[in-house]
Coordinates of C-alpha atoms (C1' of nucleotides) in Angstrom, one line a residue:
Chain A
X298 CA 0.0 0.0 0.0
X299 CA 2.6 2.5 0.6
X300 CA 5.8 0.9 -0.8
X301 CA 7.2 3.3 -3.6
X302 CA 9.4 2.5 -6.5
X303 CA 10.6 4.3 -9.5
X304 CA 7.5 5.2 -12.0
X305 CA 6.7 2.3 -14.2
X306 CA 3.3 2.1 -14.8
X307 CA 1.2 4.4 -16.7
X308 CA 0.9 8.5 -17.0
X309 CA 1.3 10.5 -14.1
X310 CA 2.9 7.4 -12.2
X311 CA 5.2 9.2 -10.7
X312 CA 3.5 12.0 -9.3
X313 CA 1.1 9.5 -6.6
X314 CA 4.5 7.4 -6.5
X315 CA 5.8 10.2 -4.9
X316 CA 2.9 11.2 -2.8
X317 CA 2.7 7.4 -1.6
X318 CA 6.6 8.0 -0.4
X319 CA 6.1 11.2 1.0
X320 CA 2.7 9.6 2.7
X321 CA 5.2 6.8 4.1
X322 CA 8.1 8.8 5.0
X323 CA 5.8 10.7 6.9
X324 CA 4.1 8.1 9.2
X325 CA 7.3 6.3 9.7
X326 CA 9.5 9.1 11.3
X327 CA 8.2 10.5 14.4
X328 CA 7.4 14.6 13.6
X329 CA 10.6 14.9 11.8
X330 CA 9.8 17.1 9.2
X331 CA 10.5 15.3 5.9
X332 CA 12.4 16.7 3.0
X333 CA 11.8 16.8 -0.4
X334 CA 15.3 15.2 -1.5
X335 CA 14.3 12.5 0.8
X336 CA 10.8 11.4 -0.7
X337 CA 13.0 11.5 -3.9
X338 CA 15.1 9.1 -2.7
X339 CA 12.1 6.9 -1.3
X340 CA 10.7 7.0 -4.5
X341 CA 14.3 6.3 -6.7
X342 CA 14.7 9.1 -8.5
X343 CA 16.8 12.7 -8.5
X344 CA 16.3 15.1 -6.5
X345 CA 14.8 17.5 -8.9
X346 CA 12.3 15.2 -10.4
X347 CA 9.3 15.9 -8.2
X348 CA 9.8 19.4 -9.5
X349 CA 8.4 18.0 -13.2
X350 CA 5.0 17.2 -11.2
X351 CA 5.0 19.8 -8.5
X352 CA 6.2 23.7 -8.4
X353 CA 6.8 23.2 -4.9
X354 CA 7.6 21.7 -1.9
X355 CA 4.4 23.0 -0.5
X356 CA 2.1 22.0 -3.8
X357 CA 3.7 18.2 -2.5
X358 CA 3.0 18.4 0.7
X359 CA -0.6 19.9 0.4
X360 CA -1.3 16.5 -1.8
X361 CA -0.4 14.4 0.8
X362 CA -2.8 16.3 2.8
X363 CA -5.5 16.4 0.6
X364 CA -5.0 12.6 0.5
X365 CA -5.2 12.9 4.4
X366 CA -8.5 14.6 4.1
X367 CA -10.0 12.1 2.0
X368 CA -9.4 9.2 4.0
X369 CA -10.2 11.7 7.0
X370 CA -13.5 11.8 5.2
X371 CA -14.0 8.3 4.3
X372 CA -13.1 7.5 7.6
X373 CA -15.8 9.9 10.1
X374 CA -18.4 8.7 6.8
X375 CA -18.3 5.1 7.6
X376 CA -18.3 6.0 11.7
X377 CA -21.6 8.3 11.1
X378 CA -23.6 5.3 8.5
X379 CA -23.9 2.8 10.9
X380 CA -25.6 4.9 13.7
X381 CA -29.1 4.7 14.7
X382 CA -29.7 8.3 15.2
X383 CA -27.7 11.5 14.3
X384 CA -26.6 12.0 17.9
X385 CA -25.1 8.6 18.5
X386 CA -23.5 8.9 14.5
X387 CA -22.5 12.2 16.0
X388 CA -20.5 10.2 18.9
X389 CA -19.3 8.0 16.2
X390 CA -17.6 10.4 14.1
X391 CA -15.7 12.2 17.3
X392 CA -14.2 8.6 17.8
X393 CA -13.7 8.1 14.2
X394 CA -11.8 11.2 14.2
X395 CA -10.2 11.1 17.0
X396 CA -9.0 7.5 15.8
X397 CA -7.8 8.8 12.4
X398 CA -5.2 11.5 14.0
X399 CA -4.1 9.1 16.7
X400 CA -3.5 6.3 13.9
X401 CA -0.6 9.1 12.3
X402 CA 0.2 11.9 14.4
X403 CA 2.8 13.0 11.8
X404 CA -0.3 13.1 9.2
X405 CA -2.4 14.8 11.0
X406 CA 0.3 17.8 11.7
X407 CA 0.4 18.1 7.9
X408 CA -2.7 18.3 7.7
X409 CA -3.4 21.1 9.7
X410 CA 0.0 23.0 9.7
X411 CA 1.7 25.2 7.8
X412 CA 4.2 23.0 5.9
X413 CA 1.1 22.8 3.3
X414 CA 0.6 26.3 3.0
X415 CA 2.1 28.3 -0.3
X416 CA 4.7 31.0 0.2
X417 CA 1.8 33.7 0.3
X418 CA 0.4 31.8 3.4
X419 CA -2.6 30.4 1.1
X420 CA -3.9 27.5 0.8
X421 CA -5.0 25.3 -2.9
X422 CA -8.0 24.5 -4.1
X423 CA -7.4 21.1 -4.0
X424 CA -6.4 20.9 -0.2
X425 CA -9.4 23.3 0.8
X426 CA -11.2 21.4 -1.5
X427 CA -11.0 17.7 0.1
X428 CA -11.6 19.4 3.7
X429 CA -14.1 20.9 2.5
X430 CA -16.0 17.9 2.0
X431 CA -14.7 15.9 4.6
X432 CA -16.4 18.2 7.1
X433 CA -19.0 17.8 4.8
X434 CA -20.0 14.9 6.5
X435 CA -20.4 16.2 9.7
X436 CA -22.5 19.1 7.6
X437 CA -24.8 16.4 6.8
X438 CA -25.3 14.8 10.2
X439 CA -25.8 17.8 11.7
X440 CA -28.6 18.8 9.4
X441 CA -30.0 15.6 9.6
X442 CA -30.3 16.0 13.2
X443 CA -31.8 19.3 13.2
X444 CA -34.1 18.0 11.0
X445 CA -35.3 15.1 13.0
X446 CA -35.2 17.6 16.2
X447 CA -32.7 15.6 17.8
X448 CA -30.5 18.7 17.5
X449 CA -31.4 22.6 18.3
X450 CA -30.7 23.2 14.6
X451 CA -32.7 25.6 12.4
X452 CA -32.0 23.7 9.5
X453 CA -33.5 26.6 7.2
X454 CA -31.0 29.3 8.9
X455 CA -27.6 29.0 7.1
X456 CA -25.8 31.2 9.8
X457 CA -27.4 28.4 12.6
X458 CA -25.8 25.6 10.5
X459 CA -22.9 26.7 9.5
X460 CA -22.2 28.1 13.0
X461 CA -22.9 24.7 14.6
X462 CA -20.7 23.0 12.3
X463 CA -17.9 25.6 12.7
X464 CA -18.4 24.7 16.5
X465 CA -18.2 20.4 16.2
X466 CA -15.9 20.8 13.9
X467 CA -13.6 23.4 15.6
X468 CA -13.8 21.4 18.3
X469 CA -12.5 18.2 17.2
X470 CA -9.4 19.5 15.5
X471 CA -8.5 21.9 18.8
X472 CA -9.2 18.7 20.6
X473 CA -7.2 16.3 19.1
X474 CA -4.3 18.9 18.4
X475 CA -4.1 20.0 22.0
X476 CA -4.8 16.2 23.8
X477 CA -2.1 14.7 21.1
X478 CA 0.9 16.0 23.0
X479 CA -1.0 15.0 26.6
X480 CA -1.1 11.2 25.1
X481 CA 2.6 11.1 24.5
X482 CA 3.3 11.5 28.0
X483 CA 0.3 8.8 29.2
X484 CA 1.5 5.1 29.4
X485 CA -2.0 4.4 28.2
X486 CA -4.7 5.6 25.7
X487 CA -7.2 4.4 28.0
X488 CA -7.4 8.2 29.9
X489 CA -7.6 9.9 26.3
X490 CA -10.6 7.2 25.4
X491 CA -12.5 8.2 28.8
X492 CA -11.8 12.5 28.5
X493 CA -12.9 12.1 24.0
X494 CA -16.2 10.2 25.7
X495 CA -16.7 12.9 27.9
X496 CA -16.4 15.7 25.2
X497 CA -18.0 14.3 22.8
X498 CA -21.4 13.3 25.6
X499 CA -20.5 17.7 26.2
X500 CA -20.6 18.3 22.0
X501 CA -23.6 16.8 21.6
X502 CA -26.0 17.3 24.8
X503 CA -24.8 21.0 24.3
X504 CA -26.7 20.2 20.6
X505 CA -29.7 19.1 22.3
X506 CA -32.6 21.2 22.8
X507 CA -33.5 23.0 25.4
X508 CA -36.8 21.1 25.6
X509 CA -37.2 17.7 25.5
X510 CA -36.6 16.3 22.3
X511 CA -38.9 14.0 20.4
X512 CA -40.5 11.5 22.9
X513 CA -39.6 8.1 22.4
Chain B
X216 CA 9.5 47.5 22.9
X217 CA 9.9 44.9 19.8
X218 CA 13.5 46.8 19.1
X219 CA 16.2 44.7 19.3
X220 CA 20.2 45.9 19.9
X221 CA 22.8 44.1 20.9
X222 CA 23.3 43.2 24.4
X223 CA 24.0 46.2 26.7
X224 CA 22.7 45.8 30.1
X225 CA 22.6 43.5 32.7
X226 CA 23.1 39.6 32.8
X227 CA 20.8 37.2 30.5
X228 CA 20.3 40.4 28.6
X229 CA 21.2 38.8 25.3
X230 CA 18.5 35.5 25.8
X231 CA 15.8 38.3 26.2
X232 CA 17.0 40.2 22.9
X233 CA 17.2 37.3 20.9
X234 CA 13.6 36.4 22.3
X235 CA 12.2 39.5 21.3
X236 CA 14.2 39.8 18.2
X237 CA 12.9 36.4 17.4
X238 CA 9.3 38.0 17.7
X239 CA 9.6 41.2 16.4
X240 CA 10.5 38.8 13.4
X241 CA 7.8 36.9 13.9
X242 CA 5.4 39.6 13.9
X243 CA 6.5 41.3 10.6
X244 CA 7.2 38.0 8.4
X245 CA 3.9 37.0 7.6
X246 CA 3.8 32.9 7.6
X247 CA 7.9 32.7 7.0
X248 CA 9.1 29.9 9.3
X249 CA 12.1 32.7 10.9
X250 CA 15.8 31.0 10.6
X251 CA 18.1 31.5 14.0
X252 CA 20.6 33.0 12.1
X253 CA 18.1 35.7 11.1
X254 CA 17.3 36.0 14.7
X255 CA 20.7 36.2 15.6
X256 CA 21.6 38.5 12.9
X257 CA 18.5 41.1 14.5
X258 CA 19.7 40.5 17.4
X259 CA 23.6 42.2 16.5
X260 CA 25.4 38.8 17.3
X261 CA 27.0 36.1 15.8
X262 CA 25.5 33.4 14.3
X263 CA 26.4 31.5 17.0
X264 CA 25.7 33.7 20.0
X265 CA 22.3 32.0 20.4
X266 CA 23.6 28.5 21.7
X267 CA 25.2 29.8 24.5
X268 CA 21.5 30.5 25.7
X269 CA 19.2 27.9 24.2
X270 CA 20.4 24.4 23.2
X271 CA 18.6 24.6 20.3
X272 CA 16.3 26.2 17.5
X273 CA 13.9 24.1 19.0
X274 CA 14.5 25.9 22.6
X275 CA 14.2 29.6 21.3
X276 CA 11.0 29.2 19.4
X277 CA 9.5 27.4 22.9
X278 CA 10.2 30.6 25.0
X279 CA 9.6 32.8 22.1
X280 CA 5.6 30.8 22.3
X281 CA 5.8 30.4 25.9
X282 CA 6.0 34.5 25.8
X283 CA 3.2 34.5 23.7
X284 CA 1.4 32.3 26.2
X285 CA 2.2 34.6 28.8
X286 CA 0.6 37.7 26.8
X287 CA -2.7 35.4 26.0
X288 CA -3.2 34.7 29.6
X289 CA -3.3 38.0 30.5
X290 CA -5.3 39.2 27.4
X291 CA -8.2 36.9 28.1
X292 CA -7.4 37.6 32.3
X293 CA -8.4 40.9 31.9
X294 CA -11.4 40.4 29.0
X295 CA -12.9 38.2 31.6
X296 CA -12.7 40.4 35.1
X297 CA -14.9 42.9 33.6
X298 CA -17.6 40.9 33.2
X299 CA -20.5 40.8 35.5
X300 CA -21.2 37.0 35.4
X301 CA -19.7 33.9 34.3
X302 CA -21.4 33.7 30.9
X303 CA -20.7 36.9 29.6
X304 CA -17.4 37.0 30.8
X305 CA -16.8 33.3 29.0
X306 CA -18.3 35.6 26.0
X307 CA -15.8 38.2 26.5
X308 CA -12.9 35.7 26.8
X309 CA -13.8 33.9 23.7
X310 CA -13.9 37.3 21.7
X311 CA -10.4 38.4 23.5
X312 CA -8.7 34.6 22.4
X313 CA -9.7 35.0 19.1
X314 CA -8.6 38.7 18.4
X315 CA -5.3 37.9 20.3
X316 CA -4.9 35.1 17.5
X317 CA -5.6 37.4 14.7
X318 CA -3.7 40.1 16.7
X319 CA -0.4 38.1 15.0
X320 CA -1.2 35.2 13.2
X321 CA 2.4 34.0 12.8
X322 CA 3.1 34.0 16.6
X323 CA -0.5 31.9 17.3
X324 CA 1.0 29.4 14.4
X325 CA 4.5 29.4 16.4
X326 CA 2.5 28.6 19.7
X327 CA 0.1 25.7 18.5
X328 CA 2.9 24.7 15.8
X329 CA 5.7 21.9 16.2
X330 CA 8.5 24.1 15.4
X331 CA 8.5 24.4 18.8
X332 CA 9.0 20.9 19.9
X333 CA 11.9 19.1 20.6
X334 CA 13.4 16.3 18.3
X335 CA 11.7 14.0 20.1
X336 CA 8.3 15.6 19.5
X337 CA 7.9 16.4 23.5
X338 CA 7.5 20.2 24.3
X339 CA 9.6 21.9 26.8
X340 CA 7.9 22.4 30.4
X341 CA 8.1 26.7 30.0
X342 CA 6.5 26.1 27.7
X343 CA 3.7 23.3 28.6
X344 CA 3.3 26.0 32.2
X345 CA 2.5 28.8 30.5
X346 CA 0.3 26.9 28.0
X347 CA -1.6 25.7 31.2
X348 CA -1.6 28.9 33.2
X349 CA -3.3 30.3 30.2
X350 CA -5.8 28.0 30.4
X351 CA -6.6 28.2 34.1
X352 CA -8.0 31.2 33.3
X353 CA -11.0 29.7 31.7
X354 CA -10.8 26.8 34.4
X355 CA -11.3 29.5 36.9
X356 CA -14.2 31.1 35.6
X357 CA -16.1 27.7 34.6
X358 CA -15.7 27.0 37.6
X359 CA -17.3 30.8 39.2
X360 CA -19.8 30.0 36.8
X361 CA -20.8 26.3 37.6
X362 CA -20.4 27.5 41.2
X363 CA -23.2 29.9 40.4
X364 CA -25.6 27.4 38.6
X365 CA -24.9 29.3 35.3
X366 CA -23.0 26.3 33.4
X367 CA -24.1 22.6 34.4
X368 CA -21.2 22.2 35.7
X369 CA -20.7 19.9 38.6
X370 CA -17.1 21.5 40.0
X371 CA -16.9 18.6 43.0
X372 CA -16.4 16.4 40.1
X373 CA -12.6 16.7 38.3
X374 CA -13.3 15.0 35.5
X375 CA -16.5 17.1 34.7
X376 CA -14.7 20.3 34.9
X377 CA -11.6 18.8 33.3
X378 CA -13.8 17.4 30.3
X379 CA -15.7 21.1 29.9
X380 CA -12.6 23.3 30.2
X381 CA -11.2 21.2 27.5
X382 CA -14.3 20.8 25.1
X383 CA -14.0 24.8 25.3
X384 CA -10.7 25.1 24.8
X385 CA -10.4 23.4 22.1
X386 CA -12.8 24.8 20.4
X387 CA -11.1 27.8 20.9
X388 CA -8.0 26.5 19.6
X389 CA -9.2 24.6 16.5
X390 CA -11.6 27.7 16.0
X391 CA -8.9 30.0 15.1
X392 CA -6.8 27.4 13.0
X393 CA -9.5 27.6 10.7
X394 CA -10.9 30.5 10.5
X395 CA -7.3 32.8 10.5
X396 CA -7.0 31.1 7.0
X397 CA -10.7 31.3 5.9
X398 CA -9.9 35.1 7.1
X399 CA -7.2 35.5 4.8
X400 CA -9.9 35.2 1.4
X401 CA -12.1 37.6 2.8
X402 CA -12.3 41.6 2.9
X403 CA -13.6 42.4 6.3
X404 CA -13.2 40.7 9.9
X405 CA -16.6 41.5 9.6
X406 CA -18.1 38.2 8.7
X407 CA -15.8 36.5 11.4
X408 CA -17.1 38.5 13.9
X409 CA -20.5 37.7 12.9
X410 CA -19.3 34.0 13.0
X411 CA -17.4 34.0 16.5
X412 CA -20.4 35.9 17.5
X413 CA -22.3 33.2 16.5
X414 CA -19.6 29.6 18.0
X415 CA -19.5 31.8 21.4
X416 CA -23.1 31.5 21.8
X417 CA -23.3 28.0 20.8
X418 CA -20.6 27.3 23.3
X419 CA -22.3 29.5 26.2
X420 CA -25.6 28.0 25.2
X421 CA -24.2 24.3 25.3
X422 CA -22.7 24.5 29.0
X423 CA -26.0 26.2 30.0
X424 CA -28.2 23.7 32.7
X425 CA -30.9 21.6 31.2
X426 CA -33.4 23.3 33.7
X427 CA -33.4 27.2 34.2
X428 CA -30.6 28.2 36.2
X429 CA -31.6 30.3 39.9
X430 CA -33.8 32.7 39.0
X431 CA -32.8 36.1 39.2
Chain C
dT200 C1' 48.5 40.7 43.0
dC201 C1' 48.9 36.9 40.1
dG202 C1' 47.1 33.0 37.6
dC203 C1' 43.5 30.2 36.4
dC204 C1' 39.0 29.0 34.9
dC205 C1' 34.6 29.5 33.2
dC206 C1' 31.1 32.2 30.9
dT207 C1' 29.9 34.3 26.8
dG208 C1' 30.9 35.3 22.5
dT209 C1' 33.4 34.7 17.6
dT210 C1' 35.1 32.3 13.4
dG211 C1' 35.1 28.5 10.5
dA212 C1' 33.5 24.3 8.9
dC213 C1' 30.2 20.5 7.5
dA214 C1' 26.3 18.1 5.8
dG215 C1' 21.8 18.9 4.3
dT216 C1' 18.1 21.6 2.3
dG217 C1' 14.9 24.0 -1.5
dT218 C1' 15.3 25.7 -5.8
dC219 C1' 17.2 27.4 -10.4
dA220 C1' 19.6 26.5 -14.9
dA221 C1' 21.3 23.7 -18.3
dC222 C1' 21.3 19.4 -20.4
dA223 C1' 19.6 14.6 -22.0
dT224 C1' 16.2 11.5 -24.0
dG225 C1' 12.6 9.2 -25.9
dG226 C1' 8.0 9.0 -27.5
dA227 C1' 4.1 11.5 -29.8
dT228 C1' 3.0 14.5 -33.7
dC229 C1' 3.3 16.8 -38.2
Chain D
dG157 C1' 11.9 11.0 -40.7
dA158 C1' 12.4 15.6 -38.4
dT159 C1' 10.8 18.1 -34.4
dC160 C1' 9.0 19.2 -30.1
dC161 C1' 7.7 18.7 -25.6
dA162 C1' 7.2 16.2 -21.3
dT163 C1' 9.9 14.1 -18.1
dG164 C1' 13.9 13.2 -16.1
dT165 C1' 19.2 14.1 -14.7
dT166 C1' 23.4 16.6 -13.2
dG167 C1' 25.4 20.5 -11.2
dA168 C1' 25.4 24.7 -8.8
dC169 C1' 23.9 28.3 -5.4
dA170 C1' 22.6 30.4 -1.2
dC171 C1' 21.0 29.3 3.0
dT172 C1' 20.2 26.6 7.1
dG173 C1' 21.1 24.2 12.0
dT174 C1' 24.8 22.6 14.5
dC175 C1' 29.5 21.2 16.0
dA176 C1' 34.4 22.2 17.1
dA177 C1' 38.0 25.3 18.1
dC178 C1' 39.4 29.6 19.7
dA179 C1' 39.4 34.5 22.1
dG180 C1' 38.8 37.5 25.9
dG181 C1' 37.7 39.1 30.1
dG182 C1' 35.8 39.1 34.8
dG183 C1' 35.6 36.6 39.2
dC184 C1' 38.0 34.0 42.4
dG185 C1' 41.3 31.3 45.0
dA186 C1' 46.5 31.2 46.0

DNA sequence: TCGCCCCTGTTGACAGTGTCAACATGGATC
DNA sequence: GATCCATGTTGACACTGTCAACAGGGGCGA
């Protein structure tokens, strides 16, 4: 899955060959920040090649993170299907997410740093683009809630929705990039599993109406 | 007070200059990761100089955030005292963290970021106390405000408090790493003002009681 | 008072980095 | 079959973080 050799297959081999390295590189060595001559090493070819397929360091970096976001995406989608209700898929995709930046740390900083960032401080379309969507899916529980009454969402204002998915959403990245660090120095995981249950039961009962929702 | 000279006056003068060179640097590069021999450099000295201070890049950039810490604590400190109650002074603190952030975007990045971890990914403990003191601020007034029935928070419980000060935190914390770059497309704070506005209420609103709080 | 040592600073070097420029090459296109 | 362009290579450049060796000078014990 993440072994990269030299291009041989067909067009534009080269250019996920050297994502897939830099993608490997970067969960194998612990926060080290990884260097463009090295993912063209990984990937067996000069040091100037991934320049043929990216103008940047950045513009390679912010593909590995847009890969990131997809799976991020796939990821909290599958957590959310299975759920009964929007408030336990809302659990669901906490844990899923919380999961996903535990499973590679190093990914996750990518992700969310500045590494990614062009030398303007901007972002591409294609980065913004895949996290656009993968918060989509909490977009979509959340409205799904609101619609059901399961959560104090006025599904009609766009300012209420958009504001409640800033919220979640906010929440889970602060959350993970702030309780990350704490884990390092815990023996176990166990403490982080019980304090994400105890956000997450916050995130959503803060969600719930004021009255009681739907009987039954 | 950002002006940096060369080392005149008493001892450990030159570790403060090159801390304040570092974020006088900080402030007016936007997004440029700043090199220690740029520091240095500001600073008068040698390229060198710096190591007889810190032990590393690493070490610099930590007290350089941990400053930056120090400054957020009091920001939000004194956006909170002036409130009348609990919930409007979380209001005021929320509005305070954020500004602070946009206040200088680079140094918020250098805080949160991993330039300013170790080689081993830890964080130095400066740096983790005055990451903590800052938040102890918003422990403290959860707790005034759980104390008064105004947040459903039950303070004789640790992990309760614990779990809220941390959902809110992080919010805060994830908030802003969004929304500085969404800022970045758009002509006016205006609209994120509107929008932090909108997440403060959401998080006021969430840690409100289930049941009216003491009347009056 | 002399001599030594350590603290703070300097100079110089080294490997490694991102990026630019110039060159090779081989397959598609006219 | 000649040509061009996409893709790759080699080589160079300025810059970085860090190490080693050296300089001076102020404090302190003899």
């Amino acid at each position: 899955m993440s072994e990269a050799h030299p291009a041989t297959s067909g067009t534009e081999s080269l250019r996920t060959t050297l994502i897939d390295a830099a993608a490997a590189l970067l969960a194998q060595s612990e926060a080290a920040s990884l260097s463009l001559r090295e993912v063209a090493r990984r990937a067996g070819v000069s040091h100037n090649a991934p320049y043929r397929h990216f103008r940047d360091k950045a513009e390679l970096l912010a593909a590995v993170a847009a890969a990131g976001y997809d799976r991020l995406r796939l990821t909290v989608e599958r957590a959310a299907a299975g759920a009964p209700d929007a408030a336990e898929g809302l659990t669901a995709l906490i844990g899923a997410f919380v999961a996903f930046a535990l499973e590679d740390r190093s990914r996750y900083a990518l992700m969310i740093g500045k590494d990614v960032r062009n030398p303007d401080g901007s972002l591409s379309p294609e980065l913004r683009g895949a996290a656009d969507r993968a918060r989509h899916v909490l977009r979509d529980l959340l409205i799904r809630g609101g619609r059901s009454g399961i959560f104090s969402i006025d599904v009609d204002d766009e300012d209420d929705v958009s504001a409640a998915v800033v919220t979640v959403w906010s929440t889970l990245h602060g959350y993970t990039l702030l309780e990350l660090d704490r884990l390092r120095q815990l023996e176990t995981t166990l403490e982080i599993d019980q304090l994400t249950k105890h956000v997450a039961m916050r995130l959503v009962t803060g969600l719930r109406p004021r009255r009681a929702p739907v009987s039954g």
